[in-house]
PDB file of C-alpha atoms in Angstrom:
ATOM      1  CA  UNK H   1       0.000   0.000   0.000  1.00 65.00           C
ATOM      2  CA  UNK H   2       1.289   3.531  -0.648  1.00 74.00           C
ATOM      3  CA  UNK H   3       2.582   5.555   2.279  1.00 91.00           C
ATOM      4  CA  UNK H   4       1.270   8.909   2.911  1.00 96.00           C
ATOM      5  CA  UNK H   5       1.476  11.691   5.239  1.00 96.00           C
ATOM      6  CA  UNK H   6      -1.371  14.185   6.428  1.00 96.00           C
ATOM      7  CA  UNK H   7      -0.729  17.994   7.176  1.00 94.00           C
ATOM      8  CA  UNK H   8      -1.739  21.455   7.433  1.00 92.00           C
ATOM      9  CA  UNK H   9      -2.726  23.490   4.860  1.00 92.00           C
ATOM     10  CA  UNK H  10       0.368  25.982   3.861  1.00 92.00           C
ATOM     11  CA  UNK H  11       0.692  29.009   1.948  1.00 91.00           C
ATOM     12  CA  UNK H  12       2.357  27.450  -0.438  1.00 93.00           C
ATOM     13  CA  UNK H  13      -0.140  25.520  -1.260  1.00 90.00           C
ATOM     14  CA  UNK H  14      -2.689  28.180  -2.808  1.00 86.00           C
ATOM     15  CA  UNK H  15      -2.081  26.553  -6.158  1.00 88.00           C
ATOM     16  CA  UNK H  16      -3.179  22.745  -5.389  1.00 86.00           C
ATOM     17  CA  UNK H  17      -6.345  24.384  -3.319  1.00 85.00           C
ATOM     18  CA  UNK H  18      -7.073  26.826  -5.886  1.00 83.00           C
ATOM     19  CA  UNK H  19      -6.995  23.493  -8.828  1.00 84.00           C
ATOM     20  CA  UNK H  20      -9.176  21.451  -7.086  1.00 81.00           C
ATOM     21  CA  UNK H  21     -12.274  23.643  -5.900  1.00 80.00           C
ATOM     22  CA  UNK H  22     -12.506  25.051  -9.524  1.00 76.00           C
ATOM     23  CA  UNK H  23     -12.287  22.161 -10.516  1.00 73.00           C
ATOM     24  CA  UNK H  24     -15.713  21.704 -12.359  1.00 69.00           C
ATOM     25  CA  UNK H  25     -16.174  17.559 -12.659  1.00 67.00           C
ATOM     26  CA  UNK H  26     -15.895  17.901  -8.876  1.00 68.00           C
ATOM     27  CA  UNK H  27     -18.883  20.179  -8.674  1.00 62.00           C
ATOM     28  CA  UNK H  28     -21.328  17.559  -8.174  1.00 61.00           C
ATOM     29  CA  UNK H  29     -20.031  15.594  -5.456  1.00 61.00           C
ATOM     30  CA  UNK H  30     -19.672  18.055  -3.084  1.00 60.00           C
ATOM     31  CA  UNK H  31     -21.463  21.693  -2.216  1.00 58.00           C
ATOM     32  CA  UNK H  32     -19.260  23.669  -4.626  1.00 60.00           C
ATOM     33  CA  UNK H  33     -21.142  25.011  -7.316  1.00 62.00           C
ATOM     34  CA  UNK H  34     -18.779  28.383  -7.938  1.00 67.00           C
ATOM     35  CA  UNK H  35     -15.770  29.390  -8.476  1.00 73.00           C
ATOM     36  CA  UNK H  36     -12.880  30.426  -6.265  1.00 75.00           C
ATOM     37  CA  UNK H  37     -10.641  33.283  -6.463  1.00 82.00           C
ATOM     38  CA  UNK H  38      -7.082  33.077  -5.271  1.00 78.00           C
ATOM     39  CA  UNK H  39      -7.528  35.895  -2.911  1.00 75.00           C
ATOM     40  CA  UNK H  40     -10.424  33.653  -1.231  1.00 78.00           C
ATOM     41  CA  UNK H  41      -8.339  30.445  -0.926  1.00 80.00           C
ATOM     42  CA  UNK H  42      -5.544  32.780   0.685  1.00 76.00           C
ATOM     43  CA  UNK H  43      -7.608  34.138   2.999  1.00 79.00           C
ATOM     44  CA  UNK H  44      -8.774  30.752   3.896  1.00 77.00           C
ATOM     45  CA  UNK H  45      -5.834  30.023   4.580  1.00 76.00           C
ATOM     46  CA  UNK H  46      -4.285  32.884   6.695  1.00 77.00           C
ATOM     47  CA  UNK H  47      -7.557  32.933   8.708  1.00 76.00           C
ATOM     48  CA  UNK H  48      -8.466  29.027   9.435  1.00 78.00           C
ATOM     49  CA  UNK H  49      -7.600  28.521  12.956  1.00 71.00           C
ATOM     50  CA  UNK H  50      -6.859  24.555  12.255  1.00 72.00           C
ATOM     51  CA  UNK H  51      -9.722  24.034  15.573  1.00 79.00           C
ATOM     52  CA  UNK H  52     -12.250  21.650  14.850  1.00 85.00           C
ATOM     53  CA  UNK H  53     -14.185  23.617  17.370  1.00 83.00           C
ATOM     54  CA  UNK H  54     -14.069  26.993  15.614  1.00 84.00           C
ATOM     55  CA  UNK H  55     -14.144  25.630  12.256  1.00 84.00           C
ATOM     56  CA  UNK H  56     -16.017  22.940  12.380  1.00 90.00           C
ATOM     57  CA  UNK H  57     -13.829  21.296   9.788  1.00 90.00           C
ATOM     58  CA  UNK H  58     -10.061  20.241   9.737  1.00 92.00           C
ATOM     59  CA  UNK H  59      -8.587  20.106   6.027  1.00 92.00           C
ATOM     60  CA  UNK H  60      -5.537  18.329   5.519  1.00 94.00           C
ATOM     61  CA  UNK H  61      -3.011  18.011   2.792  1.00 96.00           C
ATOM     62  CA  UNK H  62      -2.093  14.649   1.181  1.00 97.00           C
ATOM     63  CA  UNK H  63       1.690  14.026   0.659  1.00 97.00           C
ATOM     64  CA  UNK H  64       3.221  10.284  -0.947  1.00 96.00           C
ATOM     65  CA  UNK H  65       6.936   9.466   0.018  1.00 94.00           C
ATOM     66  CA  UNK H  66       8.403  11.499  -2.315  1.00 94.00           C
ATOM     67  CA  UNK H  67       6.786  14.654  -1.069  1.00 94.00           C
ATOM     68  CA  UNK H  68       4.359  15.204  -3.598  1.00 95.00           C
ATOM     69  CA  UNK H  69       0.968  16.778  -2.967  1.00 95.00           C
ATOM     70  CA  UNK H  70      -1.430  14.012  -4.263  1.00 96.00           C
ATOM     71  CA  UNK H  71      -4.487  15.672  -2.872  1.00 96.00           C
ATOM     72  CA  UNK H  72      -6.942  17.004  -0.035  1.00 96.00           C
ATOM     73  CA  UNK H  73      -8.784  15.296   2.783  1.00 96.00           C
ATOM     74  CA  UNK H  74     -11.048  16.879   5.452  1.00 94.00           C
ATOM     75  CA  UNK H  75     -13.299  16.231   7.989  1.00 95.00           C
ATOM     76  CA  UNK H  76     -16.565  18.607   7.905  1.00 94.00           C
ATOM     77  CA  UNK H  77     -19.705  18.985   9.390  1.00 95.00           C
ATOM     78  CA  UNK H  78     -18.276  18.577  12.827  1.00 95.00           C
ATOM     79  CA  UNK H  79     -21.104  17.894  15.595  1.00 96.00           C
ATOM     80  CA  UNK H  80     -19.544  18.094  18.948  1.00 94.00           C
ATOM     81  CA  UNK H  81     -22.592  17.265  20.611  1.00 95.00           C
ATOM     82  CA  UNK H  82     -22.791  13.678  19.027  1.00 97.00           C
ATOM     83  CA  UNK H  83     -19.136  13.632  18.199  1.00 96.00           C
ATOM     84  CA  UNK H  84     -19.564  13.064  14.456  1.00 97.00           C
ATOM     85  CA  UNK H  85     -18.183  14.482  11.096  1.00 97.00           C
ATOM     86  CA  UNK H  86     -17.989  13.679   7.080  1.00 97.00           C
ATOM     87  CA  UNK H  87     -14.933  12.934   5.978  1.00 97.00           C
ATOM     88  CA  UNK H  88     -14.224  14.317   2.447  1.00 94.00           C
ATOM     89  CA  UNK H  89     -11.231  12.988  -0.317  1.00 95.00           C
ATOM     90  CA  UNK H  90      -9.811  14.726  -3.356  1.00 93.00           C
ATOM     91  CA  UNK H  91      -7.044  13.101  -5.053  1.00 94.00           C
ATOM     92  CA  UNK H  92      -5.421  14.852  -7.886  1.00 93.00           C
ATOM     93  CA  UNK H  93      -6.300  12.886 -11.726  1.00 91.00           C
ATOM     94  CA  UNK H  94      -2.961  11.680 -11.393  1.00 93.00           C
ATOM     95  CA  UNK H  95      -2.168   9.725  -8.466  1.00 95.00           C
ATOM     96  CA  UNK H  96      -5.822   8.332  -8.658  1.00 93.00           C
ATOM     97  CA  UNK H  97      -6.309   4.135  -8.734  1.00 92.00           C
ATOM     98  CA  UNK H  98      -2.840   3.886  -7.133  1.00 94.00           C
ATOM     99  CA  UNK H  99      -3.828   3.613  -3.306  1.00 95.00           C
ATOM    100  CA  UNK H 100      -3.561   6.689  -2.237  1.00 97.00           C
ATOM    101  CA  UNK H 101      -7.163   7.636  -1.155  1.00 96.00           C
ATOM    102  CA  UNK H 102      -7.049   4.504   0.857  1.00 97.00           C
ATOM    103  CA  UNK H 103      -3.828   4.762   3.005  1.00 97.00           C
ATOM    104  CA  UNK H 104      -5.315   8.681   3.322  1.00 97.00           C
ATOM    105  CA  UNK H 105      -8.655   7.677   4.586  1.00 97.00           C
ATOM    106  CA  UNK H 106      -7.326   5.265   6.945  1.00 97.00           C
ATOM    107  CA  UNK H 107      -4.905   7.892   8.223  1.00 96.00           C
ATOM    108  CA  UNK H 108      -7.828  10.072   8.633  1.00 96.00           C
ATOM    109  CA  UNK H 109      -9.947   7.157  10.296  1.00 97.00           C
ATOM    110  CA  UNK H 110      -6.739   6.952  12.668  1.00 96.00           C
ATOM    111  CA  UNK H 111      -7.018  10.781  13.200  1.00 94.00           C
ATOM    112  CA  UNK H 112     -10.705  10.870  13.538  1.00 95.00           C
ATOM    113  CA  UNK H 113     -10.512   8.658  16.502  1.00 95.00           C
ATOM    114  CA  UNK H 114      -7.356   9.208  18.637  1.00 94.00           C
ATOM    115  CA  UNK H 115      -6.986  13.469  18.171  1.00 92.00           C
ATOM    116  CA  UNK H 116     -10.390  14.302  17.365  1.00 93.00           C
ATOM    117  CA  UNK H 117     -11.864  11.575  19.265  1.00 95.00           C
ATOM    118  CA  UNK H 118     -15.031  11.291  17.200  1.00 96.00           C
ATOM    119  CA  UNK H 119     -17.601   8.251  17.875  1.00 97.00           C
ATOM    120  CA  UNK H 120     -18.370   8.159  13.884  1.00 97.00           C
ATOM    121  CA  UNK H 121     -17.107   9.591  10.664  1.00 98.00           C
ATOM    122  CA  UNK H 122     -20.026   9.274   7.877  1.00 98.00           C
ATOM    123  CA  UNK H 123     -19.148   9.899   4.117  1.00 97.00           C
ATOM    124  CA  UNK H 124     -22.124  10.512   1.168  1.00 95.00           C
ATOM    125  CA  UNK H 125     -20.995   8.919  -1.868  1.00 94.00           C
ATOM    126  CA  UNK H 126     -22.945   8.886  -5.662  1.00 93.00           C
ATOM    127  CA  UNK H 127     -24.420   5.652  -6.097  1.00 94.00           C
ATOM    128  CA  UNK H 128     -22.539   4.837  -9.459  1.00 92.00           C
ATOM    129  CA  UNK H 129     -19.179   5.449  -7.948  1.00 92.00           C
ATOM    130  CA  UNK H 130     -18.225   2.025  -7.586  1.00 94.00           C
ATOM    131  CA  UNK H 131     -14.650   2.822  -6.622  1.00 93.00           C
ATOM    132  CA  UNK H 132     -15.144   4.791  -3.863  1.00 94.00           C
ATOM    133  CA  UNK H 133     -18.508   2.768  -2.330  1.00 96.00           C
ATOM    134  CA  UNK H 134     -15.602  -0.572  -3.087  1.00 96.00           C
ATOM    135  CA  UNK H 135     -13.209   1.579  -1.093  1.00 96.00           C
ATOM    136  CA  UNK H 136     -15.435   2.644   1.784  1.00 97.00           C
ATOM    137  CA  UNK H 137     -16.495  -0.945   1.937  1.00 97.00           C
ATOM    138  CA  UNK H 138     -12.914  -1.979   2.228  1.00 97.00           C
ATOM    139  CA  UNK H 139     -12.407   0.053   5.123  1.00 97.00           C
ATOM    140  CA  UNK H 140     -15.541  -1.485   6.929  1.00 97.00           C
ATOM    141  CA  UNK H 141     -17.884   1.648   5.987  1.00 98.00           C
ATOM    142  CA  UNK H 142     -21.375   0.263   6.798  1.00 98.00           C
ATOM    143  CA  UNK H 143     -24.144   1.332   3.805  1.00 97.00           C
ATOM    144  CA  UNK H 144     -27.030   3.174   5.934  1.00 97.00           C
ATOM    145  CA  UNK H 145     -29.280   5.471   3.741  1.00 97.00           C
ATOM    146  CA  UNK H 146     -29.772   6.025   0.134  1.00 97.00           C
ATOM    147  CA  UNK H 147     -30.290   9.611  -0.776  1.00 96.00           C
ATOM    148  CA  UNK H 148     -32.994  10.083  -3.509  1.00 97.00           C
ATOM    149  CA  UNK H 149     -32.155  12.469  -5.725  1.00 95.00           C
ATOM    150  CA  UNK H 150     -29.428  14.216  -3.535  1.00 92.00           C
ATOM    151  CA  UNK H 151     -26.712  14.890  -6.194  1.00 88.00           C
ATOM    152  CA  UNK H 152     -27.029  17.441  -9.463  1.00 86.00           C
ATOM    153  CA  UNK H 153     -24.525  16.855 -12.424  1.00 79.00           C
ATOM    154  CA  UNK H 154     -25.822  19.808 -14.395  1.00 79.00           C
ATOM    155  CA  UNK H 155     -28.026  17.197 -16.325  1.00 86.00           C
ATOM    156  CA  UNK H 156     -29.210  14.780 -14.434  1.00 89.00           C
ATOM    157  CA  UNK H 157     -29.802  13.947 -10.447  1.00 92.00           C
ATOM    158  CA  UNK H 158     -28.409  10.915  -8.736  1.00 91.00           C
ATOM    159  CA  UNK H 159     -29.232   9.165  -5.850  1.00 95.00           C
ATOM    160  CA  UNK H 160     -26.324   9.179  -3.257  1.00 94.00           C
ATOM    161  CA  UNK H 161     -25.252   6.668  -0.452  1.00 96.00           C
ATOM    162  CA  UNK H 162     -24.922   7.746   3.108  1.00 97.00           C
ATOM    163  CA  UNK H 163     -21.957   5.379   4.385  1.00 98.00           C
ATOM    164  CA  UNK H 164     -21.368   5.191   8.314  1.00 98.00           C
ATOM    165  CA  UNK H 165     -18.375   3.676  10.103  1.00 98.00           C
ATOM    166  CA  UNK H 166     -18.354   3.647  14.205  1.00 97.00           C
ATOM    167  CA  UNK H 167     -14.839   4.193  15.434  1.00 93.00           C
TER     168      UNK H 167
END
């Protein structure tokens, strides 16, 4: 399995932040329907106090062995009073189908429980993405709702998988 490392967002990397949330075919998986400027992704950046608390999300960047930046995971939607959160995953076109989002997700899962200390981590996946739903399966995500009609692609709407996993 590859080997990856999690860390804070830096200023340095504005670019990789700035690719991936205008990054259209990602629209309609997440909340993002709009564009980004620079000047809002460095403010996000100089201004995100890293506290789950204040933030209610944590966003980390992904790093393989050799340094690269292969992508972006967070946590979101923090509840404190039930101790839950969605965990979110962006890997970059090209490091994609090579392990990475796996070794990152169980790093977060690892992070989730021991810093965080959340009871649950949830994800909501489209029901035709049968790579992710094969990877949340893998890493004993338990299949709790479907979600009619919950995603947009511009074109069509798709129903969406709410996938739970106690920690």
């Amino acid at each position: 399995m590859e080997k990856v490392r999690l860390r804070a967002i830096e200023p340095e990397d504005l670019d990789l932040l700035y690719t991936i949330e205008n990054d259209v075919s990602l629209w309609n998986v997440g909340t993002t329907n709009v564009p980004y400027s620079r000047y809002t992704l460095h403010d996000y950046i100089a201004h995100a106090n890293d506290d789950i608390y204040s933030d209610r999300q944590v966003r980390l960047i992904i790093e393989n062995d050799k340094g690269e930046l292969v992508g972006i995971a967070d946590v979101v939607n923090f509840d404190p009073q039930h101790m839950r959160a969605e965990l979110g995953i962006v890997i970059q076109s090209a490091y994609r189908c090579q392990g990475y989002a796996t070794a990152a997700i169980e790093e977060m899962l690892h992070y989730s429980l021991r810093v965080l200390h959340l009871h649950q981590v949830y994800v909501i996946v489209d029901e035709q993405n049968k790579i992710a739903k094969n990877m949340f399966n893998k890493l004993a995500f338990k299949e709790s709702a479907r979600l009619t009609h919950w995603l947009f692609d511009g074109h069509n709407y798709h129903d969406a998988i709410l996938m739970q996993r106690i920690l």
